[in-house]
PDB file of C-alpha atoms in Angstrom:
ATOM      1  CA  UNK J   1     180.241  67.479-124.270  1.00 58.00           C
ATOM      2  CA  UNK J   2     178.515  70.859-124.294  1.00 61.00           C
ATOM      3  CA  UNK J   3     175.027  71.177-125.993  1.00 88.00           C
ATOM      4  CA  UNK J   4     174.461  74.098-128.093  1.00 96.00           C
ATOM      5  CA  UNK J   5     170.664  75.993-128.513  1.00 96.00           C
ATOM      6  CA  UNK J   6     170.019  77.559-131.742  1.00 97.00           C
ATOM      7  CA  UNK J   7     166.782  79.138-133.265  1.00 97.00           C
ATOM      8  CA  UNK J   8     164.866  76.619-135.734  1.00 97.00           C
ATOM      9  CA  UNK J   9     165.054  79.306-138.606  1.00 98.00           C
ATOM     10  CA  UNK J  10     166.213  82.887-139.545  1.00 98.00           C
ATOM     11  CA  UNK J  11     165.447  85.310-142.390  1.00 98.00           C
ATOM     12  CA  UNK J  12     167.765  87.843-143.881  1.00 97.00           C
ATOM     13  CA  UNK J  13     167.571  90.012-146.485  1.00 98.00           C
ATOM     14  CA  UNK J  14     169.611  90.306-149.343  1.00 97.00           C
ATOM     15  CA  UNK J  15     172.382  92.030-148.859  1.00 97.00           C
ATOM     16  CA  UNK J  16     172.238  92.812-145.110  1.00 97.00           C
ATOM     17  CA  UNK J  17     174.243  91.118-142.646  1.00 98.00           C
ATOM     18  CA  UNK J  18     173.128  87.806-140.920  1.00 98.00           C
ATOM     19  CA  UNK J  19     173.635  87.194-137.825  1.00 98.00           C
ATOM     20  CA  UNK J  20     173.055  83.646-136.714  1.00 98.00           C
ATOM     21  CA  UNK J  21     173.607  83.638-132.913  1.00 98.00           C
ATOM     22  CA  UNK J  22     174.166  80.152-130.241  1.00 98.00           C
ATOM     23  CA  UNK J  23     173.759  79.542-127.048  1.00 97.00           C
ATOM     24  CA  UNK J  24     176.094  77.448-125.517  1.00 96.00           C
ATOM     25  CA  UNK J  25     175.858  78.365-121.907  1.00 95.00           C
ATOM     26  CA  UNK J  26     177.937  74.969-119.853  1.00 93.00           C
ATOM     27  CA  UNK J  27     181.333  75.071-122.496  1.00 93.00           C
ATOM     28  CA  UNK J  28     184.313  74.127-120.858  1.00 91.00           C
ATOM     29  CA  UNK J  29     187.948  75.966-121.392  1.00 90.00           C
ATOM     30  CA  UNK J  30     189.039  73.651-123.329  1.00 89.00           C
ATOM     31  CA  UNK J  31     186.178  73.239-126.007  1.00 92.00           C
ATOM     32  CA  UNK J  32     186.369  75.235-129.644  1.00 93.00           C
ATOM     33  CA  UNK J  33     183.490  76.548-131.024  1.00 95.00           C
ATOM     34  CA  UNK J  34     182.853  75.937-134.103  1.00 96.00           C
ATOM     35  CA  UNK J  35     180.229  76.558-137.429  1.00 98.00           C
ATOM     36  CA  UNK J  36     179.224  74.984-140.784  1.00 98.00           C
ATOM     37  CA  UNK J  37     176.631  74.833-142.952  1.00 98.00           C
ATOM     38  CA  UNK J  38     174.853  72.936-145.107  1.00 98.00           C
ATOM     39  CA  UNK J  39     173.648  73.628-148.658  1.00 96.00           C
ATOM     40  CA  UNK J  40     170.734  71.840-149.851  1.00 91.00           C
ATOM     41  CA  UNK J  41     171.929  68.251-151.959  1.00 86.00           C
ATOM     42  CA  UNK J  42     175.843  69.303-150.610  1.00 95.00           C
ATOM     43  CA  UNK J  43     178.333  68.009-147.669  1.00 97.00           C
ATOM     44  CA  UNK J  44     178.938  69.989-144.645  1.00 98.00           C
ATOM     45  CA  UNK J  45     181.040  72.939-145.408  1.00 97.00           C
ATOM     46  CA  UNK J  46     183.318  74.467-142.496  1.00 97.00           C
ATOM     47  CA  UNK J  47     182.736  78.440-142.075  1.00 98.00           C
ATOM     48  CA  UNK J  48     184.993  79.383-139.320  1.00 97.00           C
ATOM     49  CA  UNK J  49     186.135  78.303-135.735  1.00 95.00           C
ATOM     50  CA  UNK J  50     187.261  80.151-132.182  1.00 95.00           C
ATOM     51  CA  UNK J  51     188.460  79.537-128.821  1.00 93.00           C
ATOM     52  CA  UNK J  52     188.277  82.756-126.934  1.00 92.00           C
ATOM     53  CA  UNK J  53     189.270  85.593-129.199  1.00 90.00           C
ATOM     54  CA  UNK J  54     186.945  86.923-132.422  1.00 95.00           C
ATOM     55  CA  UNK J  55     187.997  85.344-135.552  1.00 97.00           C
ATOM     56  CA  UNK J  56     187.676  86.523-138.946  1.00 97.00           C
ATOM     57  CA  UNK J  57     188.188  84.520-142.712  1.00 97.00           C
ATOM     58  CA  UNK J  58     187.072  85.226-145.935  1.00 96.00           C
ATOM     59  CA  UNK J  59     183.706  83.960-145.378  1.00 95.00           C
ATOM     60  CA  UNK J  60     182.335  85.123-142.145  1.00 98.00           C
ATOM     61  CA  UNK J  61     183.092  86.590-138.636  1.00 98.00           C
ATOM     62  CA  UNK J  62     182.728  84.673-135.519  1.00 98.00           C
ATOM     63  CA  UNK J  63     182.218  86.861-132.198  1.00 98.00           C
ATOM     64  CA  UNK J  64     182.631  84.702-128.769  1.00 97.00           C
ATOM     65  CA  UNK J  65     181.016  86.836-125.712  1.00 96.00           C
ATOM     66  CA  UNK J  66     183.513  87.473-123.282  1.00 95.00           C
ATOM     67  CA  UNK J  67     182.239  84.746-120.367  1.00 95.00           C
ATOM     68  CA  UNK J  68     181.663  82.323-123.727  1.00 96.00           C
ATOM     69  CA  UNK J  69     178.607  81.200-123.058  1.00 96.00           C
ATOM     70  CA  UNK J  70     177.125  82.549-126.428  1.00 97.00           C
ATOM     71  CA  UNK J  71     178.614  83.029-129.895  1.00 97.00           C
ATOM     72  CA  UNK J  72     177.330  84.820-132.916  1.00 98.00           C
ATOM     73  CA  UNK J  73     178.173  83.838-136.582  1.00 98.00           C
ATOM     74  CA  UNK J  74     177.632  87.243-138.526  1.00 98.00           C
ATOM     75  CA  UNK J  75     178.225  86.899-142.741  1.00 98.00           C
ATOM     76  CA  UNK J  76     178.700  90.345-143.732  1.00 97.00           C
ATOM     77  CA  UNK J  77     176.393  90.528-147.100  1.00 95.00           C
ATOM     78  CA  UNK J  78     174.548  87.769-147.151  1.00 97.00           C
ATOM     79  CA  UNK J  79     173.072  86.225-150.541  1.00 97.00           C
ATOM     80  CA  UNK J  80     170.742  83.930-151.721  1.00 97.00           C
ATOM     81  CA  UNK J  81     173.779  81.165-152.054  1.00 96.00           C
ATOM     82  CA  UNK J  82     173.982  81.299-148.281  1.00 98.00           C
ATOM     83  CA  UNK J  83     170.854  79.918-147.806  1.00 98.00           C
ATOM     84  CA  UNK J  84     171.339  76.330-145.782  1.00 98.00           C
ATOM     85  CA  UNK J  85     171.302  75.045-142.353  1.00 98.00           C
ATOM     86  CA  UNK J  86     174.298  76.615-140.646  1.00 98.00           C
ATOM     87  CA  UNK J  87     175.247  74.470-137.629  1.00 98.00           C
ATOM     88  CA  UNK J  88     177.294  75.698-134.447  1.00 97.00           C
ATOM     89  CA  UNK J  89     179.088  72.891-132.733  1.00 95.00           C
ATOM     90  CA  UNK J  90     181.083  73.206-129.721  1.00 94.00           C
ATOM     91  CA  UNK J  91     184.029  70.627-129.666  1.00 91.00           C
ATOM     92  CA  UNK J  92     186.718  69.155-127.093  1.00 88.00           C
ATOM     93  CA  UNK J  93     190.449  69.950-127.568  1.00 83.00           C
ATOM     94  CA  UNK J  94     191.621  66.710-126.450  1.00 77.00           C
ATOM     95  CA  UNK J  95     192.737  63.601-128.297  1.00 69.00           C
ATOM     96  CA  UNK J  96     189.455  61.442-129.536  1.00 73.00           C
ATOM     97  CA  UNK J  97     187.252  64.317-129.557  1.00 79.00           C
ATOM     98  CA  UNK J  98     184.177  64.024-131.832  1.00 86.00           C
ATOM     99  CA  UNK J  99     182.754  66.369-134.192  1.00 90.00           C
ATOM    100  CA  UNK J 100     178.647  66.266-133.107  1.00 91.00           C
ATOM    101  CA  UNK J 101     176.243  67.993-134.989  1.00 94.00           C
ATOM    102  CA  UNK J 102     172.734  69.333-133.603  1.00 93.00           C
ATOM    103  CA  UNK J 103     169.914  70.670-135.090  1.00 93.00           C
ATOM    104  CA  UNK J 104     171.130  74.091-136.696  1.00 96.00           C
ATOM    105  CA  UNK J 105     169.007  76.871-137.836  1.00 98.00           C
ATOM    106  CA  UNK J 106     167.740  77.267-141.252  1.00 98.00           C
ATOM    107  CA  UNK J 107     168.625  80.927-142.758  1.00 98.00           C
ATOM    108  CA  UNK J 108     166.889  81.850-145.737  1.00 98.00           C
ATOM    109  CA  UNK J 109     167.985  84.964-147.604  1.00 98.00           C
ATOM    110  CA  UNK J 110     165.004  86.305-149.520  1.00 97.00           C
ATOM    111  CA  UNK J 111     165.307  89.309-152.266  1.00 94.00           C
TER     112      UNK J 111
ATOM    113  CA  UNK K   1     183.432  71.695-155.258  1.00 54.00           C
ATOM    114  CA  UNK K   2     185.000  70.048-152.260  1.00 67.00           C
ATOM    115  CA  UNK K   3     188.575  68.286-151.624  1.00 92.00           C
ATOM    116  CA  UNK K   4     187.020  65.427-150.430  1.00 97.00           C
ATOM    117  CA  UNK K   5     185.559  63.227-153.036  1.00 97.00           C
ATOM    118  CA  UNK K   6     182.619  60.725-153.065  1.00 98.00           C
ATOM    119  CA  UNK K   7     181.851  57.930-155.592  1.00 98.00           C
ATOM    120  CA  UNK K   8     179.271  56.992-156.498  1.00 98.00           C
ATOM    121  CA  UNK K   9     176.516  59.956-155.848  1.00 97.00           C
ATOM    122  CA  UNK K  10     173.824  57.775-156.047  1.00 98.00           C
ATOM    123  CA  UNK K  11     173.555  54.181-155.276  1.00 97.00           C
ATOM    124  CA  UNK K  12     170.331  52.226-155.237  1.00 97.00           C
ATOM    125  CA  UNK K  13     171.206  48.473-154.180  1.00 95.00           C
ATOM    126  CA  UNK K  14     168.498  45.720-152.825  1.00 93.00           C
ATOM    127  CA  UNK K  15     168.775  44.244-149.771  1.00 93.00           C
ATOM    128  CA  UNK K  16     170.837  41.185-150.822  1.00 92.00           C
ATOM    129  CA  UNK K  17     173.085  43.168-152.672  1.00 92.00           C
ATOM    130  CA  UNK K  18     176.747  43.816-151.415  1.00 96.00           C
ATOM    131  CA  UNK K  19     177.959  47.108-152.393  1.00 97.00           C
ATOM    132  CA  UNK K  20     180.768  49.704-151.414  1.00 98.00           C
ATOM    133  CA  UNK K  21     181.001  53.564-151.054  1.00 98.00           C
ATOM    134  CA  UNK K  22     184.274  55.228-151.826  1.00 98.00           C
ATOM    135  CA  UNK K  23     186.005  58.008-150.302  1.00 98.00           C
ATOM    136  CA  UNK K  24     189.150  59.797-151.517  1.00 98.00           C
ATOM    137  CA  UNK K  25     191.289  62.713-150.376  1.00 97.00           C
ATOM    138  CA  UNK K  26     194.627  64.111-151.308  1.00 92.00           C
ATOM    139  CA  UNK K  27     195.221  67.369-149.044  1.00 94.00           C
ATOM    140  CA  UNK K  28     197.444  64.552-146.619  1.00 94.00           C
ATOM    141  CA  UNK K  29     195.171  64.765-144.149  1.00 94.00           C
ATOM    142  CA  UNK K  30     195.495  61.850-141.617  1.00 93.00           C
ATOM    143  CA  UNK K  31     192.051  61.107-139.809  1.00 94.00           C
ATOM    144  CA  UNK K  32     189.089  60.120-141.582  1.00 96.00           C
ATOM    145  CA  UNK K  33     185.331  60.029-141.215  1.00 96.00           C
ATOM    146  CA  UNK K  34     181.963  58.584-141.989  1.00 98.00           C
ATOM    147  CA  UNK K  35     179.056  59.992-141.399  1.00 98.00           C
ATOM    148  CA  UNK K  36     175.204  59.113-142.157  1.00 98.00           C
ATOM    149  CA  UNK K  37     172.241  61.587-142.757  1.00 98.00           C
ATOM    150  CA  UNK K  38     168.729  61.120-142.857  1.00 97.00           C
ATOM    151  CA  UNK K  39     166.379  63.511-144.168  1.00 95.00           C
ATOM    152  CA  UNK K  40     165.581  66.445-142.583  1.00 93.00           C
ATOM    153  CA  UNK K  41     167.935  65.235-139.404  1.00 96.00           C
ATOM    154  CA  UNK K  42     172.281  66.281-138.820  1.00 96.00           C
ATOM    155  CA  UNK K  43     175.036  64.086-139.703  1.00 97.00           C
ATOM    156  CA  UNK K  44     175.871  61.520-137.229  1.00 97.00           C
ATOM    157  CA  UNK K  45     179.089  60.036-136.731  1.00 96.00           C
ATOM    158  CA  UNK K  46     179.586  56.415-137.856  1.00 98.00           C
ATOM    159  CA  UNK K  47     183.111  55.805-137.696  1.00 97.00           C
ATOM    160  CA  UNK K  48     186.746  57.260-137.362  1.00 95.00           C
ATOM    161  CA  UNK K  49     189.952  56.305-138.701  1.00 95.00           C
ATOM    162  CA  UNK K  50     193.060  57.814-137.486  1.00 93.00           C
ATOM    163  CA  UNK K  51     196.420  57.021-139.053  1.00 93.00           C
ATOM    164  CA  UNK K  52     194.815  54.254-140.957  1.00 95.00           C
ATOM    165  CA  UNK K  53     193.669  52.621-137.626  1.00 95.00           C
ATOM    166  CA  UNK K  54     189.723  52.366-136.945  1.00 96.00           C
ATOM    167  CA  UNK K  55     189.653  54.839-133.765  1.00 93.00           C
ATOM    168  CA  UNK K  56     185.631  55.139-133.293  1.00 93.00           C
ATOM    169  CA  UNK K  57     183.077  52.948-134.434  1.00 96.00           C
ATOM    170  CA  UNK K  58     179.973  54.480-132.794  1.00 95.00           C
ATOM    171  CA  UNK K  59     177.877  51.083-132.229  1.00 94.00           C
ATOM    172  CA  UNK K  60     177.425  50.867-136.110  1.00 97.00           C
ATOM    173  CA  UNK K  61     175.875  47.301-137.094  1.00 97.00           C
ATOM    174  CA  UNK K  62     177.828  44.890-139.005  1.00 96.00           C
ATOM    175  CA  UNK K  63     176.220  45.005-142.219  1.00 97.00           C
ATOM    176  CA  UNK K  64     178.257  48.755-142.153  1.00 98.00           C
ATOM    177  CA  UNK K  65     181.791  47.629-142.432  1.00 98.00           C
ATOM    178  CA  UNK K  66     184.837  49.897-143.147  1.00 98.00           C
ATOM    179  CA  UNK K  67     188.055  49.935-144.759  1.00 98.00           C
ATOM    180  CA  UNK K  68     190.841  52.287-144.984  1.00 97.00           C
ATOM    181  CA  UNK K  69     193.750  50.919-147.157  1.00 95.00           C
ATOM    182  CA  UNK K  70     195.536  53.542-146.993  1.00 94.00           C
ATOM    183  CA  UNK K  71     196.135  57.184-145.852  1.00 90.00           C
ATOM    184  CA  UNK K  72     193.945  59.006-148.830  1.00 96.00           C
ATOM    185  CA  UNK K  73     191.374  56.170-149.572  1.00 98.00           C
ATOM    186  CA  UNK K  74     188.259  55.251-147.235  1.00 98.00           C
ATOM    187  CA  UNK K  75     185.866  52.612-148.253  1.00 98.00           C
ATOM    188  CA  UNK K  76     182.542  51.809-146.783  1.00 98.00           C
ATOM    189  CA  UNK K  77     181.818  48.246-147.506  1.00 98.00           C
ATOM    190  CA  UNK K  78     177.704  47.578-147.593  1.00 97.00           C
ATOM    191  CA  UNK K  79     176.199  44.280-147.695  1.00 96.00           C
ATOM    192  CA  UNK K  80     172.602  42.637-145.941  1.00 95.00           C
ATOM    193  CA  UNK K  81     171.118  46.586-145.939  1.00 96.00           C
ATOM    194  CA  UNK K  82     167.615  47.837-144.641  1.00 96.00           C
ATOM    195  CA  UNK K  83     165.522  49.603-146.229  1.00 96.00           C
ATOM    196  CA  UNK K  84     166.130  52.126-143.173  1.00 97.00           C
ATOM    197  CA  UNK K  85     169.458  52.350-144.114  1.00 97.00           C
ATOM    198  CA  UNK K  86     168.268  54.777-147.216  1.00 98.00           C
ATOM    199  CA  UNK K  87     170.204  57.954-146.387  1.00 98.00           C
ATOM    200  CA  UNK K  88     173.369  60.281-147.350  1.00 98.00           C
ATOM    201  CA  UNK K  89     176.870  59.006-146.447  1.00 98.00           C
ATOM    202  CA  UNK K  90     179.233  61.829-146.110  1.00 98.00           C
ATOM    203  CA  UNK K  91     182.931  61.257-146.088  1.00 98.00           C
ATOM    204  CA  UNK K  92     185.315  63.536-143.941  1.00 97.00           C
ATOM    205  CA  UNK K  93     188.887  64.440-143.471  1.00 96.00           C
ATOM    206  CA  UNK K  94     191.186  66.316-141.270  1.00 93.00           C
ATOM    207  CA  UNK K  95     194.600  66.849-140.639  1.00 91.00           C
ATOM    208  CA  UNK K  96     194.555  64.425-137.996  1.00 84.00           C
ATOM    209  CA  UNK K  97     192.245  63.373-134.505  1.00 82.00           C
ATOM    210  CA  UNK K  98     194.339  64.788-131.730  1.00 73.00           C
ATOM    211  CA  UNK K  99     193.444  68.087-131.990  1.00 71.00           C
ATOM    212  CA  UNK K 100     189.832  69.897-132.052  1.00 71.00           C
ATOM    213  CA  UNK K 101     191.528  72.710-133.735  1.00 78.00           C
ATOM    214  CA  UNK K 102     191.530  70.418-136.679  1.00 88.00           C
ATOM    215  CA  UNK K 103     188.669  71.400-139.053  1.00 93.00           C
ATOM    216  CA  UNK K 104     186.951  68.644-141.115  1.00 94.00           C
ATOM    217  CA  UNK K 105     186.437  68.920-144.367  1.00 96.00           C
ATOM    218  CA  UNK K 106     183.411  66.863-146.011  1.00 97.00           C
ATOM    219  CA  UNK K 107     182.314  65.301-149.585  1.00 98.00           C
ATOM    220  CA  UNK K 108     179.193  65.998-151.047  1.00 97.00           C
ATOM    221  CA  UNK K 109     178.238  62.512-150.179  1.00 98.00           C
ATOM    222  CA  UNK K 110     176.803  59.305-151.555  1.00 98.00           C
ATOM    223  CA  UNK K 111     172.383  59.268-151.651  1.00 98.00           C
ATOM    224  CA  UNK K 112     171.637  55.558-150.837  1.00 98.00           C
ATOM    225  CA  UNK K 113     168.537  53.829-151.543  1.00 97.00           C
ATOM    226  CA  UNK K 114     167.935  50.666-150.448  1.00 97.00           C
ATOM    227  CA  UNK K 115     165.017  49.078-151.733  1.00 95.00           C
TER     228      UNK K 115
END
């Protein structure tokens, strides 16, 4: 499976957009990318997914470069609720395939 | 509040106690998951169920044994634990295993102490 690199921790004001981006440079065609986060004393909570092509939900926006090889989860206004570990995850297409978690980056939203 | 719900949120058992975690979901969803936490660290898969069949047990010891009796219910059956084994069990679901494009949705998870 491909490994994804993400910074340790972010900071984001109030307010402004965040952009958490990942780094997942040996993908295959046939893996999704994919992001959730984690609020303190909560489950996993899935954001938003992508294959090739930008996607957009109520929560977030995910851009995938063009090659790939690096994503970028941008939430529009963040606030302080969006503080947690957000996690990007790339994942197989094919039957059996695991959901893996790695280390995520923290993002704190300070006022 | 998530679709996916965990009972009991906290357990604290000793380690000759038997004990089991339940999971429940009603959005029809087909595949099911537990996961385990430790502080500080990501979830890591445990085991899979897919159509009511165990599909992935990730080289879980025995005193971790689980049940699915049916299609909306997952148990996780606890008995002989560690004090190691102190973490948070999250439940998943999703519409079924054969497909990445299949998000999972988790439970807030049950906070196990073993003591």
């Amino acid at each position: 499976d491909a490994k994804t690199t993400q910074p340790t921790s972010m900071d984001c004001a109030e307010g402004r957009a965040a952009n958490l981006p990942c780094n997942h440079s040996t993908i295959s065609g046939n893996e999704y990318v994919y992001w959730y986060r984690q609020i303190h004393s909560q489950g996993p909570q899935y954001i938003i997914h992508g294959l090739k092509n930008n996607e957009t939900n109520e929560m977030a926006s995910l851009i995938i470069t063009e090659d790939r090889k690096s994503s970028t989860l941008i939430l529009p206004h963040a606030t302080l609720r969006d503080t947690a570990v957000y996690y990007c995850i790339v994942r197989p297409m094919e039957y059996g395939n695991k959901l893996v978690f790695g280390a995520g980056t923290i993002l704190r939203v300070k006022s | 509040d998530t679709e996916v719900t965990q009972t009991p949120k906290h357990l604290v058992m000793g380690m000759t106690n038997k004990k089991s975690l339940k999971c429940e979901q009603h959005m029809g969803h087909r595949a099911m998951y537990w996961y385990k936490q430790k502080a500080k660290k990501p979830p890591e898969l445990m085991f899979v169920y897919s159509y009511e069949k165990l599909s992935i047990n990730e080289s879980v010891p025995s005193r971790f044994s689980p049940e699915c009796p049916n299609s909306s219910l997952l148990n996780l059956h606890l008995h002989a634990l560690q004090p190691e084994d102190s973490a948070l069990y999250l439940c998943a679901s999703s519409q079924d295993f054969g497909r990445g494009g299949s998000p999972l949705h988790f439970g807030n998870g049950t906070r196990l102490t073993v003591t």
